[in-house]
GROMACS .gro file of C-alpha atoms in nm:
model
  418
    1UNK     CA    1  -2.161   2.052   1.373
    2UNK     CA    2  -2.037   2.427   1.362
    3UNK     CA    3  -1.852   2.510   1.017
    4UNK     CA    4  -1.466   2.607   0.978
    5UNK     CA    5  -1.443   3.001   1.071
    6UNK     CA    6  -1.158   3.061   1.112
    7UNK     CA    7  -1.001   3.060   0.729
    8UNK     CA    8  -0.954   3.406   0.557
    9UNK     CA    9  -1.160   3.707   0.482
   10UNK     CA   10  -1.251   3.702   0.138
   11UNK     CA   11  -1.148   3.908  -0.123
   12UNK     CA   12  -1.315   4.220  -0.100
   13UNK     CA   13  -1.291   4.264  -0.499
   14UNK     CA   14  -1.416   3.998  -0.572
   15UNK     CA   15  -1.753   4.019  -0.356
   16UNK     CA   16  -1.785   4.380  -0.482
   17UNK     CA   17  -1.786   4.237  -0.817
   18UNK     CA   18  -2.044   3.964  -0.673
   19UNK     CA   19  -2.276   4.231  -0.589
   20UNK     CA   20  -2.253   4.416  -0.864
   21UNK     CA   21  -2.380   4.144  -1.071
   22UNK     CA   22  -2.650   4.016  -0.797
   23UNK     CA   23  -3.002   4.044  -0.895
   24UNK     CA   24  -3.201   4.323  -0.811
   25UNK     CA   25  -3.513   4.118  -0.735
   26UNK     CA   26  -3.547   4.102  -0.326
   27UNK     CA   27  -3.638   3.740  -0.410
   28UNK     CA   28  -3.311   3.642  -0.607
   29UNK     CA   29  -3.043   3.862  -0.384
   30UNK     CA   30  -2.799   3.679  -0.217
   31UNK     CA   31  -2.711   3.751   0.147
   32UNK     CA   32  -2.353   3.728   0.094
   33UNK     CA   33  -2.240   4.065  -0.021
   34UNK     CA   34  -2.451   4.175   0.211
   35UNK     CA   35  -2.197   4.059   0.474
   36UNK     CA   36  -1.972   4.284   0.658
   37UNK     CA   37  -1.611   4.146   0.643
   38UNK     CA   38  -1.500   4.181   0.961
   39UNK     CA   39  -1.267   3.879   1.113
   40UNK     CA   40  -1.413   3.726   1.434
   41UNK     CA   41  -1.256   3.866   1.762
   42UNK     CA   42  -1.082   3.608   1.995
   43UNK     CA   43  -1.304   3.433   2.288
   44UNK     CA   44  -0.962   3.585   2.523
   45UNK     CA   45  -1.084   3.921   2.405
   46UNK     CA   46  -1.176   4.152   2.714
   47UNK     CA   47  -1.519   4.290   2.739
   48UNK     CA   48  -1.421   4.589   2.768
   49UNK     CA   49  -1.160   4.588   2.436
   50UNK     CA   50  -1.488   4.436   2.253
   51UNK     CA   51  -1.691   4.679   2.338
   52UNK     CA   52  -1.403   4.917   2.182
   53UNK     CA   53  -1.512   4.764   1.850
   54UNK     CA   54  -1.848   4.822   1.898
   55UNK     CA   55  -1.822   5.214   1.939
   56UNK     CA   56  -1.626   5.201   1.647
   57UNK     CA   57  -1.843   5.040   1.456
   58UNK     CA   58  -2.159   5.232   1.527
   59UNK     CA   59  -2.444   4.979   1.258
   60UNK     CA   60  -2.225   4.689   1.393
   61UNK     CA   61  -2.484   4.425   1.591
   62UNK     CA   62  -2.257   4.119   1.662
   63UNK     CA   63  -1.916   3.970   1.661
   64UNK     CA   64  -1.812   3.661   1.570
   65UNK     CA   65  -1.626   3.484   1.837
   66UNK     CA   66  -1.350   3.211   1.830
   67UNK     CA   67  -1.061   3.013   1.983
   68UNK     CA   68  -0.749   2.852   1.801
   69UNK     CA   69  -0.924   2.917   1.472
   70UNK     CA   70  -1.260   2.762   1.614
   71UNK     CA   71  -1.592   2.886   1.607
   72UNK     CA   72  -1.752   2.932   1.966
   73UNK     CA   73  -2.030   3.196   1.935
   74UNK     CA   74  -2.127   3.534   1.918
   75UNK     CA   75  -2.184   3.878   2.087
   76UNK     CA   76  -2.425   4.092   2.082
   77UNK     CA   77  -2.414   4.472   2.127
   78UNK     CA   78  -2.733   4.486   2.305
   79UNK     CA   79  -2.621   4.224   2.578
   80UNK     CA   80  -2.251   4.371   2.578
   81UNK     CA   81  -2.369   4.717   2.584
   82UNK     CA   82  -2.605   4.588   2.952
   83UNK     CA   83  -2.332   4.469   3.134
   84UNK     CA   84  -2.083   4.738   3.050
   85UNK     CA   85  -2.247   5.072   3.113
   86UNK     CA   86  -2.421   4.915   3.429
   87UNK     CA   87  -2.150   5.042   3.708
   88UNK     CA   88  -2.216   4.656   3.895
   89UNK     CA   89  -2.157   4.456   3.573
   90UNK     CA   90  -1.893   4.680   3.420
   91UNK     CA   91  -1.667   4.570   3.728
   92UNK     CA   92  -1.733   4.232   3.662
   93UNK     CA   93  -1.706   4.198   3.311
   94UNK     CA   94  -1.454   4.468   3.235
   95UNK     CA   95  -1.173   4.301   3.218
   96UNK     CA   96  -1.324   3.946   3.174
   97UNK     CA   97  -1.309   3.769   2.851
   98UNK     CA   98  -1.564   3.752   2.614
   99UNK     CA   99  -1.671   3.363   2.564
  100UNK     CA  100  -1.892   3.455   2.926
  101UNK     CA  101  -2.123   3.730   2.772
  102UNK     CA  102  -2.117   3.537   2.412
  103UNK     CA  103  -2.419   3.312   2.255
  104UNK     CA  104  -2.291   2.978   2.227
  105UNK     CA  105  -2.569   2.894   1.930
  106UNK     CA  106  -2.600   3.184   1.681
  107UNK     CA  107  -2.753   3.203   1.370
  108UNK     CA  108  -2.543   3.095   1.077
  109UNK     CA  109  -2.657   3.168   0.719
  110UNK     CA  110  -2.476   3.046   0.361
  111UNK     CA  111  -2.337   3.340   0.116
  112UNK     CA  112  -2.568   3.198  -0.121
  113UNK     CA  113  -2.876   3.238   0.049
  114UNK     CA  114  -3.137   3.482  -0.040
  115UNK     CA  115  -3.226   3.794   0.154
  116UNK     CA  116  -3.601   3.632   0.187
  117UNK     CA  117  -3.471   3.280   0.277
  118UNK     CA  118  -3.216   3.450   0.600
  119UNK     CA  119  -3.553   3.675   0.726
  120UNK     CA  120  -3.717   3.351   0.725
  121UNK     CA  121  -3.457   3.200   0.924
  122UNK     CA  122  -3.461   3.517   1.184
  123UNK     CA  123  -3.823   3.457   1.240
  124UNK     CA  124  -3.773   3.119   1.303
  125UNK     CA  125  -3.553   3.164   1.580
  126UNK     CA  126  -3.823   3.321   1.775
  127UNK     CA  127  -3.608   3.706   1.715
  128UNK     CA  128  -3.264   3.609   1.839
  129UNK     CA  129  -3.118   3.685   1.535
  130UNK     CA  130  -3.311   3.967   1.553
  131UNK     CA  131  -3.067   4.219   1.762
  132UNK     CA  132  -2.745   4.008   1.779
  133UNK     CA  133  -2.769   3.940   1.418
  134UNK     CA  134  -2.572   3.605   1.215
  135UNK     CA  135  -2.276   3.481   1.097
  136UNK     CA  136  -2.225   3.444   0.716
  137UNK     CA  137  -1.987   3.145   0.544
  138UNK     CA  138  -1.938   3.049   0.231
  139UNK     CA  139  -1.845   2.704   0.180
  140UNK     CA  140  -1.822   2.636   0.506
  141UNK     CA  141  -1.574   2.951   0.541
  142UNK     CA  142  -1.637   3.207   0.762
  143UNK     CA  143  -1.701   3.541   0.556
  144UNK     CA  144  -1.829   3.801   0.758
  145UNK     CA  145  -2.137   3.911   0.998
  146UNK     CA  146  -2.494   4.035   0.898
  147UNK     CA  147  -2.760   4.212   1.067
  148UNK     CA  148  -3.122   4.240   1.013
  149UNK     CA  149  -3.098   4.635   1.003
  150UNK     CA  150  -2.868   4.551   0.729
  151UNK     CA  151  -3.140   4.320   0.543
  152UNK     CA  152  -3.392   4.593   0.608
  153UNK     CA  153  -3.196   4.869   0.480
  154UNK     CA  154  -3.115   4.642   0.145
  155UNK     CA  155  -3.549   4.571   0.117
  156UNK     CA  156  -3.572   4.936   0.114
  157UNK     CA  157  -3.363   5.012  -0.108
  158UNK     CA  158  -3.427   4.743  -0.364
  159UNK     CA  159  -3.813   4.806  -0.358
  160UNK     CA  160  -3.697   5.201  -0.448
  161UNK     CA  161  -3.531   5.076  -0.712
  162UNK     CA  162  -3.774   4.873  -0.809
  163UNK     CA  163  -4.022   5.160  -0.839
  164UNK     CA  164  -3.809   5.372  -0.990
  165UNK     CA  165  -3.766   5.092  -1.317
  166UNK     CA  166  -4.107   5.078  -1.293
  167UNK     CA  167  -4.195   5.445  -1.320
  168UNK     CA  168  -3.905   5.469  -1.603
  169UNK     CA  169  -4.082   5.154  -1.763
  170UNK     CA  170  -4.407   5.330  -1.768
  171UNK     CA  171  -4.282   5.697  -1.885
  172UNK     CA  172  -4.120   5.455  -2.194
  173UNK     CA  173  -4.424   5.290  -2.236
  174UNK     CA  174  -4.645   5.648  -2.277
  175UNK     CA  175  -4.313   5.800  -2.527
  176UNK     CA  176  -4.399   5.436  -2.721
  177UNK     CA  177  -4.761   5.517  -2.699
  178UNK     CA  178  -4.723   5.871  -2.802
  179UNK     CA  179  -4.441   5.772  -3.122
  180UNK     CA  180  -4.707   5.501  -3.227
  181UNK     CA  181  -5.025   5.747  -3.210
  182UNK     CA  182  -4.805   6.050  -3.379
  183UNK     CA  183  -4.678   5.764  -3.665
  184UNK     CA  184  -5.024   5.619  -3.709
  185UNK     CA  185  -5.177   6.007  -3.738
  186UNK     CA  186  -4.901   6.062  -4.020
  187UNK     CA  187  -4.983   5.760  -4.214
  188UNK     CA  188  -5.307   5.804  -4.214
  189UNK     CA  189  -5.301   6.150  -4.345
  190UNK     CA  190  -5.032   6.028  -4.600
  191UNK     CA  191  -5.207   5.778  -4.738
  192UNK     CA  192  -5.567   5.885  -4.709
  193UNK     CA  193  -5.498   6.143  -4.968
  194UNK     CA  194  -5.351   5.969  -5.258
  195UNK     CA  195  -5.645   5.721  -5.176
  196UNK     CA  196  -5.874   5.960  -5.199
  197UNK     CA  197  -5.755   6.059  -5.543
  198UNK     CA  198  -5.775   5.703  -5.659
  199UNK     CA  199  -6.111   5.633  -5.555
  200UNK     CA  200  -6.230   5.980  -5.635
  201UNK     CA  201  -6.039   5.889  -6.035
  202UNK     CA  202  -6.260   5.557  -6.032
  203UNK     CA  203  -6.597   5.674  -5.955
  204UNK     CA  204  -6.533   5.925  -6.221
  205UNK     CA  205  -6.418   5.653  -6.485
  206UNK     CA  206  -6.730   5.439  -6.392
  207UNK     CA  207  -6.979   5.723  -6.448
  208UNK     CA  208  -6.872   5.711  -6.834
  209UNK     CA  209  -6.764   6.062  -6.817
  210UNK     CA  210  -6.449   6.039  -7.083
  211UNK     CA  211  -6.687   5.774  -7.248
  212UNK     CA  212  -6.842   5.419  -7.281
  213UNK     CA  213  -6.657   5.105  -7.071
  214UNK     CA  214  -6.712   4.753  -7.140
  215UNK     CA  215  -6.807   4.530  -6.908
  216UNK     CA  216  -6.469   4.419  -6.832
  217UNK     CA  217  -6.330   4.761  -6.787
  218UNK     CA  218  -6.644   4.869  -6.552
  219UNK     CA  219  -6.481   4.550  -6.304
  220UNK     CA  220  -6.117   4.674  -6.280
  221UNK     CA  221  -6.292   5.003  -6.213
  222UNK     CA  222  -6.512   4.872  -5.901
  223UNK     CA  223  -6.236   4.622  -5.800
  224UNK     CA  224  -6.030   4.941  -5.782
  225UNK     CA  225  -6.330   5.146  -5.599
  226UNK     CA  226  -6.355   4.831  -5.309
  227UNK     CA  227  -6.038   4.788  -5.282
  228UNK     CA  228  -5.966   5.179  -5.178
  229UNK     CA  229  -6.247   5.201  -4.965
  230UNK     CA  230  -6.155   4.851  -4.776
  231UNK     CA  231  -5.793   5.024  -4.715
  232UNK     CA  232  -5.969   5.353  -4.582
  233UNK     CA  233  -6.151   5.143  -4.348
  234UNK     CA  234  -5.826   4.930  -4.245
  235UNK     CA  235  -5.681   5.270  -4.184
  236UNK     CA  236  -6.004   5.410  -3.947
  237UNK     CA  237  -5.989   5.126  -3.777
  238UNK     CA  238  -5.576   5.128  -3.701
  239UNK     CA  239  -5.644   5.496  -3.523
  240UNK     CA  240  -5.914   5.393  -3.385
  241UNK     CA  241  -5.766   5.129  -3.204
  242UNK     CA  242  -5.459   5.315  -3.116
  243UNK     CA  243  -5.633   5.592  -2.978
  244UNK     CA  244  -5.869   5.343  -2.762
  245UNK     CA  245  -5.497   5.183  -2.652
  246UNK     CA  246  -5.385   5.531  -2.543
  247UNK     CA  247  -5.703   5.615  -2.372
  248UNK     CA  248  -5.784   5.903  -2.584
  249UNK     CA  249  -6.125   5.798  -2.786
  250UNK     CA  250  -6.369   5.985  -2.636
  251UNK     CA  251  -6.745   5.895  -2.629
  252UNK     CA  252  -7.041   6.106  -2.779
  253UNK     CA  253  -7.309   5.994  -2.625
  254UNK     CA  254  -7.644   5.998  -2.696
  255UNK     CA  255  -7.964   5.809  -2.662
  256UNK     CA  256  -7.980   5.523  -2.845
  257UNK     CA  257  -8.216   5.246  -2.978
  258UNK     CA  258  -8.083   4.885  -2.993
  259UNK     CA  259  -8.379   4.761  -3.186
  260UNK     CA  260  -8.329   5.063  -3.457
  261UNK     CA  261  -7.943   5.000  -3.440
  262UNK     CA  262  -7.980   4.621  -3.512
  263UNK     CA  263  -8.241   4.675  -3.804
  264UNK     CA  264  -8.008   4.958  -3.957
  265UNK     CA  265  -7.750   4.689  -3.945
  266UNK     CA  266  -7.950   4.425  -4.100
  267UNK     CA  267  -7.996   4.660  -4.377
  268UNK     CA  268  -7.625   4.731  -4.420
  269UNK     CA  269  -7.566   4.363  -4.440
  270UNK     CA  270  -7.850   4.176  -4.590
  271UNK     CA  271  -7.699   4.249  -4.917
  272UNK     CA  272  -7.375   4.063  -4.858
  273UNK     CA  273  -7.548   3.793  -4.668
  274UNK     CA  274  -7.792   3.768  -4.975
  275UNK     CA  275  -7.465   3.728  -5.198
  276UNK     CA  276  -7.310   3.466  -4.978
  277UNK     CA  277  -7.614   3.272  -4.985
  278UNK     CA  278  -7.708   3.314  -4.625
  279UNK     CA  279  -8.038   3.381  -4.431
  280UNK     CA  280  -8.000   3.681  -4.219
  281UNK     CA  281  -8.280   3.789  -3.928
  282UNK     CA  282  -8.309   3.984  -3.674
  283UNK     CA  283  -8.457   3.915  -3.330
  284UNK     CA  284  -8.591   4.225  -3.115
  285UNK     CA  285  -8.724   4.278  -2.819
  286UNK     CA  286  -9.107   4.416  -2.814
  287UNK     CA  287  -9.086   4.715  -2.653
  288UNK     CA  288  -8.841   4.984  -2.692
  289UNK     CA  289  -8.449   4.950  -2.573
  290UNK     CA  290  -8.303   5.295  -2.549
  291UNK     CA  291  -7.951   5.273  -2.411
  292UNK     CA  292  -7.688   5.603  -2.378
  293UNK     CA  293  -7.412   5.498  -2.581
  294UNK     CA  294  -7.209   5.622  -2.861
  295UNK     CA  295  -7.421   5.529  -3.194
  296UNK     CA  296  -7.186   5.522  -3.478
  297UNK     CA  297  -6.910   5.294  -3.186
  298UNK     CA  298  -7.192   5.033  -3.142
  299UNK     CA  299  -7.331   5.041  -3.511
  300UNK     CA  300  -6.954   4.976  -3.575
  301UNK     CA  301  -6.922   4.697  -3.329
  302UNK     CA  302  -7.241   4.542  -3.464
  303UNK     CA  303  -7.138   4.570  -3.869
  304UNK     CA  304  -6.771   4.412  -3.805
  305UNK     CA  305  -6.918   4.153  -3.605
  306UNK     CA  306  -7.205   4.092  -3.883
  307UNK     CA  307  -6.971   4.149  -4.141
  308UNK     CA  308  -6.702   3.882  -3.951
  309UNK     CA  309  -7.061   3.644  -3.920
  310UNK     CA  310  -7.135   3.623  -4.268
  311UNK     CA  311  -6.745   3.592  -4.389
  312UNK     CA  312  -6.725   3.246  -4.169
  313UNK     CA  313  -7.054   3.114  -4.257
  314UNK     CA  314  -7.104   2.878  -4.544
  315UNK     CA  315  -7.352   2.888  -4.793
  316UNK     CA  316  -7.681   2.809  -4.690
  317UNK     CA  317  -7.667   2.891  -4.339
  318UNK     CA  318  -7.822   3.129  -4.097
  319UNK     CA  319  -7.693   3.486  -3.899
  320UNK     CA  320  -7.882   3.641  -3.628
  321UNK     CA  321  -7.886   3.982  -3.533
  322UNK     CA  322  -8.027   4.039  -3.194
  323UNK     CA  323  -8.139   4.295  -2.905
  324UNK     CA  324  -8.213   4.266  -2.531
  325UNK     CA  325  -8.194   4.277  -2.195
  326UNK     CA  326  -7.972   3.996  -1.978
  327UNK     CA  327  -8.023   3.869  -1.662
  328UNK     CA  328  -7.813   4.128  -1.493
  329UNK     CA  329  -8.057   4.396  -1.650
  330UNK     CA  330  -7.806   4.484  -1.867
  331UNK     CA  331  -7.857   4.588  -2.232
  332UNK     CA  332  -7.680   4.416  -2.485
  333UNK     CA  333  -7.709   4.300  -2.848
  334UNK     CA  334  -7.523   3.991  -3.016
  335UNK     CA  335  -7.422   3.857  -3.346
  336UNK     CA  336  -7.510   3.429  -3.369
  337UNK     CA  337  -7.381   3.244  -3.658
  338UNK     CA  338  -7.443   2.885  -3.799
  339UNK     CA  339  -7.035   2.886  -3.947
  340UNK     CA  340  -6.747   2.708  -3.927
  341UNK     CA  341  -6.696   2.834  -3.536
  342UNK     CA  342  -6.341   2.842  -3.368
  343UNK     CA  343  -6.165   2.587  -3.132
  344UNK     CA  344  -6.155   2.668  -2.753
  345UNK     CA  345  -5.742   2.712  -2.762
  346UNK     CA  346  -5.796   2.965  -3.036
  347UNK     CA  347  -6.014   3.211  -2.835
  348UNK     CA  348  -5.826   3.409  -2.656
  349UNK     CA  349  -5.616   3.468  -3.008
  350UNK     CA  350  -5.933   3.585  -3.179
  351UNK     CA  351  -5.954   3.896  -2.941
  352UNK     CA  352  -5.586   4.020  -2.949
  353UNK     CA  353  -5.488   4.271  -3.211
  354UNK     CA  354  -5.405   4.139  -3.543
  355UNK     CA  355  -5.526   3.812  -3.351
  356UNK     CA  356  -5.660   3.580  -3.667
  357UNK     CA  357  -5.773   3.151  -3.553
  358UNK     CA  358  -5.508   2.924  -3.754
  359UNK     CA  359  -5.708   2.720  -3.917
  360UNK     CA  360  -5.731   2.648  -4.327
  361UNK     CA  361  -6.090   2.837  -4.368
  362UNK     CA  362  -5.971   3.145  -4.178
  363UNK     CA  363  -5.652   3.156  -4.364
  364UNK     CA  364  -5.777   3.165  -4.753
  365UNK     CA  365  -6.035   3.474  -4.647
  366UNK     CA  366  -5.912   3.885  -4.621
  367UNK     CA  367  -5.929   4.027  -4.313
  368UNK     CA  368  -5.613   4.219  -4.077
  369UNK     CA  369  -5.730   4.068  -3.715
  370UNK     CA  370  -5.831   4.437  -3.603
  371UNK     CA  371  -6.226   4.351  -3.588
  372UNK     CA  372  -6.271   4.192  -3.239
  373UNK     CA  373  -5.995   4.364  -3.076
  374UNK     CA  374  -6.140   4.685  -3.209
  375UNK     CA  375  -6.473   4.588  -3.061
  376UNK     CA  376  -6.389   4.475  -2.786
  377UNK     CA  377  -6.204   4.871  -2.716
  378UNK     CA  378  -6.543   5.034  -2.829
  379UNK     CA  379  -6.772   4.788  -2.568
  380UNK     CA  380  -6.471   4.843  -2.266
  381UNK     CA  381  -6.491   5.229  -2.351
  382UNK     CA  382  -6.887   5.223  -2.279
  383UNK     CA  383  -6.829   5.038  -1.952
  384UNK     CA  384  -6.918   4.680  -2.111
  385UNK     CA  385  -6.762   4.333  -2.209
  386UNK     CA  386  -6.760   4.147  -2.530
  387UNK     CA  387  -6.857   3.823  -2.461
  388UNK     CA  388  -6.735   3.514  -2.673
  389UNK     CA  389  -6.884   3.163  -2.701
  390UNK     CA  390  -6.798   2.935  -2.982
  391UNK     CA  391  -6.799   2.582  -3.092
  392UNK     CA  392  -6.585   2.419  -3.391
  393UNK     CA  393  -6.823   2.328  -3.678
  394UNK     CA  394  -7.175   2.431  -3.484
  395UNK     CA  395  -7.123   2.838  -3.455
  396UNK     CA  396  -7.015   3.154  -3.263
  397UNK     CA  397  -7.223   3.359  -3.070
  398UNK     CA  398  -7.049   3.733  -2.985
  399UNK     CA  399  -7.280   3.950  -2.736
  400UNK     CA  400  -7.159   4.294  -2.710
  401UNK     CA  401  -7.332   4.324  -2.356
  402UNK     CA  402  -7.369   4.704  -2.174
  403UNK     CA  403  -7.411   4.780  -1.809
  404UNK     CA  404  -7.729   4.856  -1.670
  405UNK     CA  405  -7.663   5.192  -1.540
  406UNK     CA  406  -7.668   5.292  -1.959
  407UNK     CA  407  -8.056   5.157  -2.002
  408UNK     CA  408  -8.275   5.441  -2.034
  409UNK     CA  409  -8.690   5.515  -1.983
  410UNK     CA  410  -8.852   5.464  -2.313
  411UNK     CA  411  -8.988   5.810  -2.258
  412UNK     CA  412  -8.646   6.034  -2.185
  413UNK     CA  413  -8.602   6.264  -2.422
  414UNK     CA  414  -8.369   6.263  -2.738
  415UNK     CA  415  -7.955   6.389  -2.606
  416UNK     CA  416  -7.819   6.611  -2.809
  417UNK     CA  417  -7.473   6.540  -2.931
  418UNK     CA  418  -7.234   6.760  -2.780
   0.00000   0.00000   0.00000
C-alpha cells in the first residue's frame, strides 16, 4: 500500500539542522537530508512542461508524480529525455500528460534510513532505482526525491572526510609522541643529575672517607646506593621504551653468542637467585649460536626477564636460563621458572606498559610494569616475538625467539660496532 505523499514539504530548517547533526560515519548517515525537497508534479502535467523542470534542474533524476494528493509514480529523466528529443515521440508525448511515460512502482525509501541500507535497496531492484532514482518519506510523508548520483557524491565525500580526521588524528598522535619523547628526555636529564650526586655522596660515605660507620649506618648508606641506582634504571628503561614507541631506537648490531650471553647472565643473577634461595642453571646448546643482534638489547631482555624469574619464584625452587634453535630454525633463548605463574585472563595485561597481574603475590613485590613491555620492544625491533606461556601455581616460560635470517656461520668473522 503506497504511503500519503501528498502532505507538505518539510521544513527546510529544520532538516538542515538534521544534517548538521547526522553522523559522519557512511554507515550511520541517514538518507533523509540527503533528499531534495522538491513537491511532486501533477500526473495532468504535460511532458513537455516536465521536461521544463528537468532542464532546470540539471542533477535532478526523477519526479515524483501524483493525483488529488495521491501518489501514482515517478519519472525518469532518462525515459522523459527518449521520447522528447526523438522528433516521432516528441509529437506524441508533447503535449500528453505525464502518468503515460511515469513508473507506476518506484522505489520508496524512509528519512531514517541509512545511506548503506537505500544502496542496498537500489541493487535489489535489479538498477531501476539506479537512473530514475526514489522517493523519500518520513512518516509516511512525502519529503522529497533522491538519486544515486546523490548517494555517490555523499560516499565520496564522507570517506574524504574521513581521511582527512584520520590524517589530523595521526599528525596529533606524532605532536603527542614528540611532547612525550621531548618531556621524558627532560626528566631524565633533570633527575639523573641530582641522582647522580646522591649516589656519587653514598659511595663516598660507605668508603669511610670522613671516618668509621657502624653497621647500622653502612645499611642506610647501601639502602640509599640501591635505591638510586634502581631509579636510574626505572628512568633508562622509560626512554627506552618511548623511543622504541616512536620508532627511533636504533640497533647496533653485531655478532653475537647466545650461549656466552646466557652464561654472562647467569653470572649477573646467580647472586640474587642464591639470596632468594633458588637454584639457577643454564641449558646450552653444544655447538656455537652466533646470532646478529644488538648485545647489550638482548642481555637486557634476558636480565629483566631473569631478574622478573627469580622475583616470582619462591624459595626453594628452580630458574632456567636457556639457548637454541626452534623448529622454524630460528634462534632464540628463554627464561623458565618453577613460581607462582599467572592466570590465562591476566596475560595479555602482563605485556602492556605499566601492565602488572592483580593478584596478592604480585602486588606486595616492587616493580613499575615496564619489564615485558620493554622486552617485548627490544625482540620486535630485531625482527622477533616474545613468546609467553604460563600456568597459575606450576610456572612461566618467556622465549625471546629471533628470526632465522639473524643466525650466523660459527666461523663469520667478529662485526664491528658501527
Amino acid at each position: 500500500m503506497w504511503p500519503d505523499l501528498g502532505g507538505p514539504v518539510t521544513d527546510a530548517c529544520a532538516e538542515r539542522r538534521a544534517e548538521e547533526a547526522a553522523p559522519s560515519d557512511p554507515a550511520e548517515r541517514r538518507i533523509g537530508p540527503l533528499a531534495r525537497r522538491l513537491p511532486p508534479i501533477p500526473a495532468s502535467l504535460s511532458c513537455s512542461e516536465t521536461f521544463a523542470i528537468f532542464e532546470g534542474q540539471p542533477g535532478l533524476r526523477g519526479l515524483a508524480v501524483q493525483e488529488e494528493g495521491r501518489p501514482l509514480g515517478m519519472v525518469s529523466r532518462d525515459t522523459l529525455m527518449i521520447s522528447i528529443t526523438n522528433p516521432v515521440r516528441h509529437a506524441l508525448y508533447e503535449r500528453r500528460p505525464i502518468r503515460l511515460l511515469m513508473n507506476r512502482s518506484p522505489l520508496i525509501v524512509d528519512a531514517e534510513m541509512t545511506v548503506d541500507e537505500v544502496f542496498e535497496l537500489i541493487a535489489e531492484s535489479r538498477g531501476a532505482a539506479l537512473g530514475e532514482g526514489f522517493i523519500v518519506t518520513r512518516g509516511g510523508t512525502y519529503l522529497g526525491v533522491g538519486s544515486s548520483l546523490d548517494l555517490l557524491r555523499e560516499s565520496v565525500l564522507t570517506q574524504r572526510q574521513r581521511i582527512l580526521e584520520l590524517e589530523l588524528a595521526r599528525r596529533a598522535a606524532e605532536q603527542a609522541s614528540e611532547a612525550k619523547s621531548s618531556f621524558l628526555a627532560n626528566l631524565s636529564h633533570e633527575l639523573r643529575t641530582p641522582l647522580n650526586a646522591v649516589i656519587g655522596f653514598a659511595e663516598l660515605l660507605e668508603s669511610a672517607v670522613v671516618g668509621p660507620l657502624n653497621e647500622r649506618q653502612l645499611g642506610y648508606l647501601r639502602d640509599i646506593h640501591g635505591s638510586g641506582h634502581l631509579l636510574l634504571r626505572l628512568i633508562s628503561d622509560l626512554l627506552d621504551l618511548s623511543r622504541a614507541e616512536s620508532g627511533r631506537l636504533d640497533l647496533f648490531e653485531e655478532q653475537v653468542g647466545l650461549s656466552a650471553l646466557v652464561e654472562s647472565g647467569a653470572r649477573t643473577l646467580s647472586p640474587r637467585a642464591r639470596s632468594h634461595g633458588l637454584e639457577l642453571a643454564v641449558d646450552l646448546p653444544g655447538d656455537p649460536l652466533l646470532v646478529l643482534g644488538d648485545e647489550r638489547k638482548l642481555l637486557q631482555v634476558l636480565l629483566n626477564l631473569g631478574t622478573n624469574a627469580v622475583k616470582f619464584t619462591p624459595r626453594g625452587g628452580r630458574v632456567v636460563l636457556r639457548a637454541g634453535i626452534d623448529t622454524d630454525a630460528g634462534p632464540f633463548f628463554e627464561v623458565e621458572d618453577s613460581g607462582i605463574g599467572i592466570a590465562e585472563e591476566e596475560l595479555p595485561k602482563v605485556l602492556e606498559t605499566f601492565g602488572r597481574s592483580d593478584d596478592p603475590f604480585t602486588r606486595r613485590t616492587e616493580g613499575a610494569g615496564l619489564g615485558l613491555s620493554l622486552c617485548r620492544a627490544f625482540v620486535e625491533l630485531h625482527g622477533g616475538r616474545l613468546e609467553l606461556a604460563s600456568r597459575l601455581g606450576e610456572g612461566t616460560r618467556v622465549r625471546a625467539a629471533l628470526p632465522a635470517a639473524r643466525l650466523l656461520e660459527a666461523e663469520q668473522p667478529r662485526l664491528e660496532r658501527a
